[in-house]
Amino acid sequence: MTILIKNGTVVTAQGSMQADVLIDGETIAAVLAPGDNALGVDLAASAERVIDATGKYVVPGGIDGHTHMEMPFGGTVASDSFETGTRAAAWGGTTTIIDFAVQKQGERVQDCLAAWHEKAAGNCAIDYGFHQVVGGVDSESLKAMDELIDEGVTTFKLFMAYPGVFLSSDGQILQAMQQAAGNGSMIMMHAENGSAIDVLVAQAIAEGNTDPKYHSLTRPWETEAEATNRAIMLARMTGAPLYIVHMSAKQAVAVLQANRDEGWNVFGETCPQYLYLSLEDQLSQPGFEGAKWVCSTPLRSKAEKHQDELWRYLRTNDLSVISTDHCPFCFKEQKEMGLGDFSKIPNGIGSVEHRMDLIFQGVVEGKISLERWVELCSTTPARMFGLYGRKGAIAPGFDADVVVYDPTGRTEIGFHKTHHMNMDHSAWEGFVIDGHVDTVLSRGKVIIDDNAYHGTAGDGHFLKRGLSQYLI
Ligand code: URP
Ligand code: ZN
Ligand code: ZN
């Protein structure tokens, strides 16, 4: 099928221009200035479908590099399946996710990856790839890292938090980084000092401080900044590149910035929740309400002014990627596991549907440019995670993952309004965005249009990823 998206403003990380986009089958065939007849044919007359994008932005589909669909965690399982979670992502203009396959001590990494393939295959609305969590670093899992690269899994997540579940010792981290330095892959790090946090948590519970807000108060910014510094120092010893996930503390990003300024290959990701939500406004809501916003790293104090600093670091490129860390849990029965003990609340927030809108609001408010929105949400994730050339740009030969975005539209976020995630609440209830995802194409197929979903489970294919472009 040929589709012409005409009269729109094509926005890429490099710039914006009036242009028509011709799609042939699954790929972008041409990007042409209006009236350009370089192909020698009347495109509007010959295309099988014409989408009028007058007054709208035409942007590459979003790439969410950090999701957890149906992940067993905290004594329960994240509530979105690959089917519901990727469909919700499509509604919000995200056309690729990279989810985390999880391995724990004593499990074979290859078996764990196979289990994630089984969950996702035939169920996804959009294309997907995997990172691999290595929860048990030993000689077998280190060898497996080499094998996985050939299978298109080129990034490995380690944890400095969650002792007894996922935490790796400094020695294990060093070994995994040495392996990554040797095989060209990239280590992703959950940087929080889990042992110190466990002490603070036990003390808070013993003192009767059991409300959700204590989740943040027992994970002070120092625990993030210390672990960030330690992770970077370990990476420096090995020469391995390092990508720090879900950064929320300005002091931790300052550590990252100082090392980037010295030329080290270290990168940071943040998430919408850290840009908009806080300890005071959300986590401290009366009763048990705050449980909806328990995630790690935690929401930080508004009084400490982390949010403005994170936006600034997004502008200076010290934070290079915005992902969601989509890890949804229902309030009933899941978040409620922590009634009377905040440490038992499953950690995670659901946002996969709202990232493109929430970050576009940053454009509306003058915090980042239009082009930076595309770069942070699509182009850099594509380059960072070995997908560029297929994903992350509107250019001939790229997959036709395209979003037509209406800057004069309006999106009211909430459980009863635009919400398609498998959750019984929204962490974003009441947020209103000055923009709207109108049309979404995934590899040339229109999957969202006229406020309706036109895709099918199984449209999305597994993406074998290459090495990060930032390492070569
Ligand atoms: O609270 C979070 N972030 N849940 C998901 C697991 C993780 O650490 O990314
Ligand atoms: Zn994490
Ligand atoms: Zn995560």
Short mmCIF file of C-alpha atoms and ligand atoms in Angstrom, two decimals:
data_model
loop_
_atom_site.label_atom_id
_atom_site.label_comp_id
_atom_site.label_asym_id
_atom_site.label_seq_id
_atom_site.Cartn_x
_atom_site.Cartn_y
_atom_site.Cartn_z
CA MET A 1 0.00 0.00 0.00
CA THR A 2 1.25 3.52 -0.77
CA ILE A 3 0.34 6.33 1.62
CA LEU A 4 1.04 10.02 1.20
CA ILE A 5 1.11 12.22 4.32
CA LYS A 6 0.84 15.68 2.85
CA ASN A 7 1.09 19.31 3.92
CA GLY A 8 2.53 18.56 7.37
CA THR A 9 5.59 19.91 9.16
CA VAL A 10 8.11 17.09 9.31
CA VAL A 11 10.05 17.29 12.55
CA THR A 12 13.31 15.44 13.05
CA ALA A 13 16.11 15.85 15.57
CA GLN A 14 17.92 18.02 12.97
CA GLY A 15 15.13 20.44 12.13
CA SER A 16 11.61 21.04 10.90
CA MET A 17 10.33 21.63 7.37
CA GLN A 18 7.16 21.62 5.35
CA ALA A 19 7.23 18.30 3.51
CA ASP A 20 5.17 15.42 2.18
CA VAL A 21 6.06 11.89 3.24
CA LEU A 22 5.55 9.03 0.81
CA ILE A 23 5.26 5.56 2.27
CA ASP A 24 5.57 2.45 0.18
CA GLY A 25 4.67 -0.73 2.03
CA GLU A 26 6.52 -0.82 5.34
CA THR A 27 9.09 1.89 4.65
CA ILE A 28 9.41 5.57 3.93
CA ALA A 29 10.03 6.00 0.20
CA ALA A 30 10.53 9.76 -0.03
CA VAL A 31 10.35 13.03 1.89
CA LEU A 32 9.52 15.81 -0.56
CA ALA A 33 9.08 19.55 -0.32
CA PRO A 34 5.48 20.46 -1.29
CA GLY A 35 5.15 20.64 -5.07
CA ASP A 36 8.47 18.82 -5.56
CA ASN A 37 7.93 16.55 -8.52
CA ALA A 38 11.28 14.79 -8.31
CA LEU A 39 9.61 11.42 -8.73
CA GLY A 40 7.84 12.65 -11.87
CA VAL A 41 4.39 11.56 -10.74
CA ASP A 42 1.38 13.22 -9.12
CA LEU A 43 1.81 11.61 -5.72
CA ALA A 44 -1.56 12.68 -4.36
CA ALA A 45 -3.28 11.12 -7.35
CA SER A 46 -1.29 7.91 -7.37
CA ALA A 47 -1.08 7.13 -3.62
CA GLU A 48 -3.64 4.62 -2.41
CA ARG A 49 -4.32 6.71 0.68
CA VAL A 50 -3.70 10.37 1.42
CA ILE A 51 -3.49 11.70 4.99
CA ASP A 52 -3.85 15.47 5.25
CA ALA A 53 -1.48 16.75 7.94
CA THR A 54 -2.12 20.46 7.40
CA GLY A 55 -1.21 22.35 10.58
CA LYS A 56 0.20 19.20 12.17
CA TYR A 57 3.58 17.76 13.00
CA VAL A 58 4.80 14.60 11.31
CA VAL A 59 7.30 12.92 13.63
CA PRO A 60 9.07 9.56 13.91
CA GLY A 61 7.21 7.10 16.13
CA GLY A 62 8.24 7.16 19.76
CA ILE A 63 10.74 4.63 21.09
CA ASP A 64 10.27 3.76 24.74
CA GLY A 65 13.53 2.13 25.78
CA HIS A 66 12.42 1.07 29.26
CA THR A 67 9.27 -0.99 29.88
CA HIS A 68 8.27 -3.93 32.06
CA MET A 69 5.31 -5.81 30.58
CA GLU A 70 4.01 -8.70 32.69
CA MET A 71 7.15 -8.68 34.82
CA PRO A 72 7.06 -10.69 38.07
CA PHE A 73 8.14 -8.17 40.70
CA GLY A 74 7.52 -7.43 44.38
CA GLY A 75 5.43 -10.56 44.92
CA THR A 76 3.08 -9.87 42.00
CA VAL A 77 3.20 -9.34 38.22
CA ALA A 78 3.11 -6.03 36.31
CA SER A 79 -0.47 -5.69 35.12
CA ASP A 80 0.02 -4.94 31.42
CA SER A 81 0.55 -7.90 29.13
CA PHE A 82 2.54 -7.36 25.94
CA GLU A 83 -0.83 -7.12 24.19
CA THR A 84 -2.42 -4.47 26.42
CA GLY A 85 0.79 -2.55 27.04
CA THR A 86 1.86 -2.23 23.41
CA ARG A 87 -1.66 -1.28 22.34
CA ALA A 88 -1.68 1.48 24.96
CA ALA A 89 1.76 2.58 23.73
CA ALA A 90 0.39 2.85 20.18
CA TRP A 91 -2.46 5.08 21.37
CA GLY A 92 0.16 7.46 22.69
CA GLY A 93 2.37 7.56 19.59
CA THR A 94 4.99 5.07 20.69
CA THR A 95 5.78 2.55 17.96
CA THR A 96 8.67 0.65 19.55
CA ILE A 97 9.29 -0.57 23.08
CA ILE A 98 12.37 -2.23 24.52
CA ASP A 99 11.35 -4.42 27.43
CA PHE A 100 13.54 -6.08 30.06
CA ALA A 101 13.88 -9.86 30.03
CA VAL A 102 14.78 -10.86 33.58
CA GLN A 103 17.32 -13.40 34.87
CA LYS A 104 17.88 -14.13 38.55
CA GLN A 105 20.66 -15.98 40.38
CA GLY A 106 20.60 -19.68 39.47
CA GLU A 107 18.64 -19.24 36.21
CA ARG A 108 20.07 -19.68 32.70
CA VAL A 109 20.09 -16.33 30.92
CA GLN A 110 19.16 -17.96 27.60
CA ASP A 111 16.11 -19.64 29.17
CA CYS A 112 14.95 -16.34 30.65
CA LEU A 113 15.25 -14.59 27.31
CA ALA A 114 13.32 -17.43 25.67
CA ALA A 115 10.55 -16.98 28.24
CA TRP A 116 10.27 -13.28 27.35
CA HIS A 117 10.11 -14.15 23.64
CA GLU A 118 7.25 -16.50 24.43
CA LYS A 119 5.30 -13.79 26.27
CA ALA A 120 5.71 -11.24 23.49
CA ALA A 121 5.60 -13.22 20.23
CA GLY A 122 2.32 -12.81 18.37
CA ASN A 123 0.91 -10.42 20.97
CA CYS A 124 2.42 -7.02 20.28
CA ALA A 125 0.75 -4.11 18.48
CA ILE A 126 4.11 -2.45 17.74
CA ASP A 127 7.70 -3.55 17.24
CA TYR A 128 9.68 -4.56 20.30
CA GLY A 129 13.15 -5.49 21.44
CA PHE A 130 14.67 -6.75 24.67
CA HIS A 131 17.34 -5.70 27.10
CA GLN A 132 18.54 -8.48 29.41
CA VAL A 133 18.56 -8.07 33.20
CA VAL A 134 21.42 -10.09 34.64
CA GLY A 135 20.47 -10.65 38.26
CA GLY A 136 23.05 -13.36 38.84
CA VAL A 137 26.46 -12.45 37.46
CA ASP A 138 28.65 -15.56 37.24
CA SER A 139 30.84 -17.25 34.65
CA GLU A 140 27.82 -18.72 32.82
CA SER A 141 25.85 -15.48 32.60
CA LEU A 142 28.96 -13.58 31.54
CA LYS A 143 29.42 -16.02 28.64
CA ALA A 144 25.73 -15.71 27.81
CA MET A 145 26.16 -11.97 27.28
CA ASP A 146 28.33 -12.72 24.23
CA GLU A 147 25.71 -15.11 22.83
CA LEU A 148 22.84 -12.69 23.30
CA ILE A 149 24.53 -10.01 21.23
CA ASP A 150 24.23 -12.32 18.20
CA GLU A 151 20.53 -12.62 18.98
CA GLY A 152 20.01 -8.85 18.92
CA VAL A 153 20.04 -8.27 22.67
CA THR A 154 22.92 -5.85 23.09
CA THR A 155 22.23 -4.14 26.42
CA PHE A 156 22.39 -5.61 29.93
CA LYS A 157 20.83 -4.18 33.07
CA LEU A 158 22.37 -4.59 36.51
CA PHE A 159 21.02 -3.47 39.87
CA MET A 160 22.76 -1.79 42.79
CA ALA A 161 19.39 -1.93 44.61
CA TYR A 162 17.05 -4.70 45.80
CA PRO A 163 19.47 -6.84 47.93
CA GLY A 164 18.60 -10.53 47.78
CA VAL A 165 16.56 -10.09 44.60
CA PHE A 166 18.54 -8.38 41.85
CA LEU A 167 21.47 -6.62 43.54
CA SER A 168 24.94 -7.28 42.12
CA SER A 169 28.02 -6.74 44.26
CA ASP A 170 30.65 -4.28 43.10
CA GLY A 171 32.82 -7.24 42.06
CA GLN A 172 30.03 -8.70 39.95
CA ILE A 173 29.37 -5.30 38.38
CA LEU A 174 33.06 -4.93 37.55
CA GLN A 175 33.10 -8.35 35.87
CA ALA A 176 30.00 -7.62 33.79
CA MET A 177 31.48 -4.29 32.75
CA GLN A 178 34.72 -6.00 31.73
CA GLN A 179 32.65 -8.39 29.62
CA ALA A 180 30.78 -5.47 28.03
CA ALA A 181 34.03 -3.64 27.34
CA GLY A 182 35.22 -6.78 25.52
CA ASN A 183 32.11 -7.55 23.47
CA GLY A 184 30.92 -4.03 22.60
CA SER A 185 27.65 -4.17 24.50
CA MET A 186 26.37 -1.60 26.97
CA ILE A 187 25.60 -1.88 30.68
CA MET A 188 22.45 -0.20 31.98
CA MET A 189 22.45 0.51 35.69
CA HIS A 190 19.79 0.90 38.36
CA ALA A 191 21.91 3.15 40.56
CA GLU A 192 20.71 3.23 44.16
CA ASN A 193 22.60 2.07 47.26
CA GLY A 194 20.32 -0.85 48.11
CA SER A 195 22.08 -1.92 51.34
CA ALA A 196 21.86 1.56 52.89
CA ILE A 197 18.23 1.85 51.76
CA ASP A 198 17.34 -1.46 53.41
CA VAL A 199 18.67 -0.18 56.76
CA LEU A 200 16.70 3.08 56.48
CA VAL A 201 13.56 1.17 55.51
CA ALA A 202 13.83 -1.23 58.48
CA GLN A 203 14.35 1.73 60.83
CA ALA A 204 11.34 3.62 59.43
CA ILE A 205 9.06 0.60 59.77
CA ALA A 206 10.31 -0.03 63.35
CA GLU A 207 9.42 3.58 64.20
CA GLY A 208 5.91 3.14 62.82
CA ASN A 209 6.54 5.26 59.72
CA THR A 210 4.68 3.02 57.31
CA ASP A 211 2.92 5.44 54.90
CA PRO A 212 3.82 5.51 51.19
CA LYS A 213 5.77 8.79 51.50
CA TYR A 214 8.43 6.96 53.52
CA HIS A 215 9.34 5.13 50.33
CA SER A 216 10.98 8.36 49.16
CA LEU A 217 12.21 9.47 52.57
CA THR A 218 14.15 6.21 53.00
CA ARG A 219 15.77 6.60 49.56
CA PRO A 220 17.37 10.06 49.96
CA TRP A 221 19.16 11.61 46.98
CA GLU A 222 22.51 10.62 48.49
CA THR A 223 21.69 6.93 47.88
CA GLU A 224 21.25 7.69 44.17
CA ALA A 225 24.21 10.04 43.85
CA GLU A 226 26.55 7.65 45.70
CA ALA A 227 25.55 4.67 43.55
CA THR A 228 25.78 6.75 40.37
CA ASN A 229 29.31 7.78 41.27
CA ARG A 230 30.28 4.21 42.18
CA ALA A 231 28.85 2.81 38.95
CA ILE A 232 30.70 5.40 36.89
CA MET A 233 34.00 4.74 38.71
CA LEU A 234 33.63 1.00 38.08
CA ALA A 235 32.87 1.68 34.41
CA ARG A 236 35.89 3.95 34.14
CA MET A 237 38.13 1.13 35.44
CA THR A 238 36.96 -1.11 32.61
CA GLY A 239 36.46 1.35 29.76
CA ALA A 240 32.89 0.09 29.33
CA PRO A 241 30.17 2.57 28.41
CA LEU A 242 27.43 3.04 30.97
CA TYR A 243 23.77 4.07 30.73
CA ILE A 244 22.08 5.01 34.00
CA VAL A 245 18.34 4.39 34.00
CA HIS A 246 15.52 6.37 35.65
CA MET A 247 17.57 9.22 37.11
CA SER A 248 15.60 11.46 39.48
CA ALA A 249 18.07 13.30 41.75
CA LYS A 250 19.74 16.44 40.41
CA GLN A 251 22.85 15.61 42.46
CA ALA A 252 23.19 12.25 40.72
CA VAL A 253 22.95 13.91 37.32
CA ALA A 254 25.58 16.44 38.43
CA VAL A 255 27.94 13.50 39.02
CA LEU A 256 27.08 12.18 35.55
CA GLN A 257 27.65 15.60 34.01
CA ALA A 258 31.07 15.99 35.62
CA ASN A 259 32.18 12.66 34.17
CA ARG A 260 30.71 13.43 30.73
CA ASP A 261 32.61 16.72 30.79
CA GLU A 262 35.79 14.71 31.32
CA GLY A 263 34.91 12.74 28.20
CA TRP A 264 33.68 9.49 29.70
CA ASN A 265 31.10 7.47 27.75
CA VAL A 266 28.32 7.69 30.34
CA PHE A 267 24.67 8.44 29.60
CA GLY A 268 21.56 9.23 31.60
CA GLU A 269 17.86 8.57 31.21
CA THR A 270 15.00 10.20 33.05
CA CYS A 271 11.24 9.58 32.99
CA PRO A 272 8.12 11.78 32.89
CA GLN A 273 7.27 11.06 36.53
CA TYR A 274 10.46 12.77 37.72
CA LEU A 275 9.71 15.83 35.58
CA TYR A 276 6.15 16.38 36.81
CA LEU A 277 5.37 14.47 40.03
CA SER A 278 6.75 14.90 43.55
CA LEU A 279 6.97 13.66 47.12
CA GLU A 280 4.77 16.49 48.34
CA ASP A 281 2.04 16.52 45.66
CA GLN A 282 1.61 12.81 44.96
CA LEU A 283 3.42 10.43 47.34
CA SER A 284 2.21 12.33 50.43
CA GLN A 285 -1.49 12.22 49.53
CA PRO A 286 -3.72 11.26 52.47
CA GLY A 287 -4.22 7.68 53.56
CA PHE A 288 -2.81 5.07 51.21
CA GLU A 289 -3.35 7.10 47.98
CA GLY A 290 0.38 7.79 47.67
CA ALA A 291 0.97 4.11 46.88
CA LYS A 292 0.04 4.88 43.25
CA TRP A 293 3.32 6.77 42.93
CA VAL A 294 5.71 4.35 44.63
CA CYS A 295 8.51 3.69 42.16
CA SER A 296 12.31 3.48 42.29
CA THR A 297 14.23 5.68 42.06
CA PRO A 298 11.54 7.55 44.04
CA LEU A 299 9.68 10.77 43.34
CA ARG A 300 11.78 13.55 44.86
CA SER A 301 10.95 16.56 47.00
CA LYS A 302 9.56 19.57 45.20
CA ALA A 303 11.24 21.79 47.78
CA GLU A 304 14.64 20.46 46.65
CA LYS A 305 13.87 21.64 43.08
CA HIS A 306 14.93 18.57 41.16
CA GLN A 307 12.43 19.02 38.32
CA ASP A 308 13.77 22.28 36.88
CA GLU A 309 17.28 20.88 37.03
CA LEU A 310 16.25 17.70 35.19
CA TRP A 311 14.67 19.79 32.40
CA ARG A 312 17.89 21.81 32.24
CA TYR A 313 19.98 18.63 31.99
CA LEU A 314 17.69 17.50 29.17
CA ARG A 315 18.52 20.72 27.33
CA THR A 316 22.29 20.33 27.87
CA ASN A 317 22.15 16.65 26.80
CA ASP A 318 23.56 15.44 30.12
CA LEU A 319 20.29 13.51 30.17
CA SER A 320 19.99 12.01 26.70
CA VAL A 321 16.86 9.84 26.74
CA ILE A 322 13.34 9.96 28.16
CA SER A 323 11.77 6.53 28.74
CA THR A 324 8.82 5.63 30.95
CA ASP A 325 10.04 2.75 33.13
CA HIS A 326 6.46 1.58 32.54
CA CYS A 327 5.81 -0.91 35.36
CA PRO A 328 2.05 -0.84 36.04
CA PHE A 329 0.28 -2.27 39.05
CA CYS A 330 -3.39 -2.01 39.93
CA PHE A 331 -4.30 -0.24 43.16
CA LYS A 332 -6.68 -2.97 44.29
CA GLU A 333 -4.84 -6.08 45.41
CA GLN A 334 -1.46 -5.07 43.96
CA LYS A 335 -0.52 -1.68 45.43
CA GLU A 336 -2.67 -2.70 48.43
CA MET A 337 -0.11 -5.38 49.28
CA GLY A 338 1.69 -2.55 51.05
CA LEU A 339 -1.16 -1.39 53.30
CA GLY A 340 0.49 -0.78 56.67
CA ASP A 341 4.03 -1.29 55.28
CA PHE A 342 5.22 0.88 52.40
CA SER A 343 8.12 -1.48 51.69
CA LYS A 344 5.65 -4.09 50.43
CA ILE A 345 4.08 -1.79 47.82
CA PRO A 346 5.12 -3.09 44.38
CA ASN A 347 7.39 -0.47 42.81
CA GLY A 348 6.27 1.03 39.54
CA ILE A 349 4.17 3.57 37.64
CA GLY A 350 2.34 3.10 34.33
CA SER A 351 3.03 5.75 31.68
CA VAL A 352 3.73 4.00 28.39
CA GLU A 353 0.67 5.65 26.81
CA HIS A 354 1.48 9.20 27.84
CA ARG A 355 5.19 9.83 27.32
CA MET A 356 4.97 11.57 23.93
CA ASP A 357 2.15 13.84 25.15
CA LEU A 358 3.72 14.62 28.52
CA ILE A 359 7.03 15.58 26.97
CA PHE A 360 5.31 17.58 24.21
CA GLN A 361 3.86 19.66 27.05
CA GLY A 362 7.48 20.55 27.83
CA VAL A 363 7.68 21.98 24.29
CA VAL A 364 4.48 23.97 24.84
CA GLU A 365 5.90 25.38 28.07
CA GLY A 366 9.22 26.32 26.45
CA LYS A 367 11.33 23.82 28.40
CA ILE A 368 12.68 22.02 25.33
CA SER A 369 12.46 22.59 21.59
CA LEU A 370 10.24 20.66 19.21
CA GLU A 371 13.29 18.98 17.70
CA ARG A 372 14.64 18.05 21.13
CA TRP A 373 11.28 16.36 21.89
CA VAL A 374 11.80 14.11 18.87
CA GLU A 375 15.44 13.55 19.73
CA LEU A 376 14.80 12.57 23.37
CA CYS A 377 11.79 10.35 22.68
CA SER A 378 12.79 8.71 19.40
CA THR A 379 16.07 9.53 17.67
CA THR A 380 18.52 9.15 20.55
CA PRO A 381 16.84 5.96 21.87
CA ALA A 382 17.20 4.55 18.33
CA ARG A 383 20.88 5.43 18.21
CA MET A 384 21.51 4.44 21.84
CA PHE A 385 19.95 1.00 21.47
CA GLY A 386 21.15 -0.02 18.01
CA LEU A 387 18.00 0.66 15.98
CA TYR A 388 19.01 3.71 13.96
CA GLY A 389 18.76 3.19 10.21
CA ARG A 390 15.35 1.56 10.72
CA LYS A 391 13.86 3.61 13.55
CA GLY A 392 14.12 7.13 14.94
CA ALA A 393 13.85 9.35 11.84
CA ILE A 394 11.62 10.36 8.96
CA ALA A 395 13.92 9.57 6.06
CA PRO A 396 13.91 7.33 2.97
CA GLY A 397 14.58 3.70 3.83
CA PHE A 398 13.49 3.99 7.46
CA ASP A 399 10.55 1.96 8.74
CA ALA A 400 7.32 3.90 8.25
CA ASP A 401 6.73 4.39 11.98
CA VAL A 402 5.14 7.81 11.84
CA VAL A 403 2.99 9.94 14.15
CA VAL A 404 0.80 12.80 12.98
CA TYR A 405 0.64 15.09 16.00
CA ASP A 406 -1.85 17.94 16.34
CA PRO A 407 -0.40 20.86 18.34
CA THR A 408 -3.84 22.48 18.48
CA GLY A 409 -5.42 19.33 19.91
CA ARG A 410 -6.01 18.53 23.56
CA THR A 411 -5.47 15.35 25.54
CA GLU A 412 -7.13 14.86 28.89
CA ILE A 413 -5.36 12.08 30.72
CA GLY A 414 -7.12 9.86 33.20
CA PHE A 415 -8.51 6.44 33.90
CA HIS A 416 -11.95 7.28 32.50
CA LYS A 417 -10.72 9.38 29.58
CA THR A 418 -7.80 8.33 27.41
CA HIS A 419 -6.38 5.48 29.37
CA HIS A 420 -5.83 2.13 27.61
CA MET A 421 -3.33 0.57 30.01
CA ASN A 422 -4.45 -2.40 32.11
CA MET A 423 -4.64 -0.43 35.34
CA ASP A 424 -7.51 0.52 37.63
CA HIS A 425 -6.20 4.07 38.10
CA SER A 426 -3.94 6.58 36.42
CA ALA A 427 -0.83 8.11 37.96
CA TRP A 428 -1.58 11.03 35.62
CA GLU A 429 -5.24 11.62 36.51
CA GLY A 430 -6.28 15.14 35.57
CA PHE A 431 -3.23 16.07 33.49
CA VAL A 432 -4.23 18.02 30.37
CA ILE A 433 -1.91 18.25 27.38
CA ASP A 434 -2.02 20.95 24.72
CA GLY A 435 -1.56 18.50 21.87
CA HIS A 436 -2.93 15.25 20.54
CA VAL A 437 -1.73 12.09 18.83
CA ASP A 438 -4.00 11.97 15.75
CA THR A 439 -2.65 9.21 13.53
CA VAL A 440 -0.07 6.49 14.16
CA LEU A 441 1.54 4.29 11.54
CA SER A 442 3.57 1.25 12.46
CA ARG A 443 5.69 -0.05 9.57
CA GLY A 444 3.26 1.53 7.11
CA LYS A 445 0.06 0.29 8.71
CA VAL A 446 -2.32 2.87 10.15
CA ILE A 447 -2.95 1.58 13.67
CA ILE A 448 -4.45 4.69 15.30
CA ASP A 449 -6.71 7.08 13.43
CA ASP A 450 -9.98 8.95 14.12
CA ASN A 451 -9.66 8.10 17.82
CA ALA A 452 -9.82 4.38 17.07
CA TYR A 453 -7.36 1.50 17.16
CA HIS A 454 -6.99 -0.33 13.83
CA GLY A 455 -4.12 -2.67 14.67
CA THR A 456 -3.94 -6.32 15.61
CA ALA A 457 -2.02 -8.25 18.22
CA GLY A 458 0.94 -9.71 16.35
CA ASP A 459 1.50 -6.72 14.03
CA GLY A 460 4.59 -5.95 16.08
CA HIS A 461 7.79 -7.85 15.30
CA PHE A 462 10.86 -8.60 17.41
CA LEU A 463 13.75 -6.26 16.60
CA LYS A 464 17.23 -7.72 16.53
CA ARG A 465 19.23 -4.73 17.65
CA GLY A 466 22.77 -3.79 16.73
CA LEU A 467 25.36 -2.22 19.02
CA SER A 468 24.82 1.27 20.36
CA GLN A 469 25.93 3.96 17.91
CA TYR A 470 27.43 5.88 20.77
CA LEU A 471 30.07 3.22 21.33
CA ILE A 472 31.55 2.97 17.88
O1 URP B 1 9.87 1.21 40.37
C1 URP B 1 10.37 0.70 39.37
N1 URP B 1 11.28 1.36 38.73
N2 URP B 1 9.96 -0.52 38.95
C2 URP B 1 10.48 -1.24 37.89
C3 URP B 1 11.77 -1.95 38.17
C4 URP B 1 12.97 -1.05 37.95
O2 URP B 1 13.79 -0.92 38.84
O3 URP B 1 13.13 -0.48 36.88
ZN ZN B 2 15.40 0.01 37.87
ZN ZN B 3 12.58 -0.29 35.15
#
